[in-house]
Amino acid sequence: MTHAPAAARALLASVLSVSALLTTAACSVLGSDTAGPAAPASASASLSTATPAAEQSSSATPEPGLSEEQLRAALITETDLGQPWVPTRGAATWRDGLLKSSTKNADCRRLLDALYTEELFGAPAGPRAVVALDDAYSGAQLRYQVAAYRSADVDRTLKWLDGLPKKCGEFTATAKKDGVQKVEVDALTLPETGDARQALRVTMTGETPDRQLTRLTLDVAVVRVGEETITLTNGGFGDVASELIQVVVEFGVNRLTEIQKQGRVRV
């Protein structure tokens, strides 16, 4: 049997990472003492001890937003994902090459601008925490952010995202570096987690100046969890497993929820 090509090895590694994260998330949700292959020994185990004091008098002062330290603790790390994920080495080259594009439709242009600037909601109401990770095999890049925004603003943006597969299902965009791109926008299904959620898959197909075919796939997900909102993107050339963003969202909501409980206990 011949050796698998690099792309196949990368896809296999991604699938294995998803399976490991699924096991870890399941253990966290069920409260199992059995450690998964990439168990995040920091947040889930230590925060679970804070829940007994969660029920306090309804007359207590309303809880302030989470601190920057708590938001950082809510992030997903390369330890959670396992190989081949590593801390980012910098912005992916396709960000300027493809996402910096223009198109006539206002909604579609707003989507491309938001993906390029990585800002769906504008400035947060308080601190934010962000982590970026690279897939060392495939070159995909994942960005995970936790911040507080006004619930009404988040829900309004979620409604806008929900309508994009109809408004911008297929359109053309002109990238400054890589020319005309065919763009497709499809809805992605997320687990029923958090208070409100929405996800999209955006694909951009075109040619480089030397006529090499390119296909960028970018998954974007937003989940509101109380006062905080998780924003996640995962994209790159080649195979981008949609299961990864689904699993990371569920795992991330569980972690953020536990940290929010810890914040309430400290009030």
Coordinates of C-alpha atoms in Angstrom, one line a residue, residues 77 93 118 135 141 148 186 211 213 219 222 229 261:
T77 CA -6.7 26.2 23.4
T93 CA -2.2 34.7 3.6
E118 CA -13.3 39.7 12.2
D135 CA -3.6 23.5 11.7
Q141 CA -6.7 28.8 10.8
A148 CA -19.8 40.8 26.0
D186 CA -24.8 28.1 3.1
R211 CA -4.3 30.3 -13.3
L213 CA -7.6 27.0 -9.1
D219 CA -17.0 28.4 8.7
V222 CA -21.9 32.9 16.8
T229 CA -21.0 35.9 23.0
K261 CA -21.4 30.3 37.3

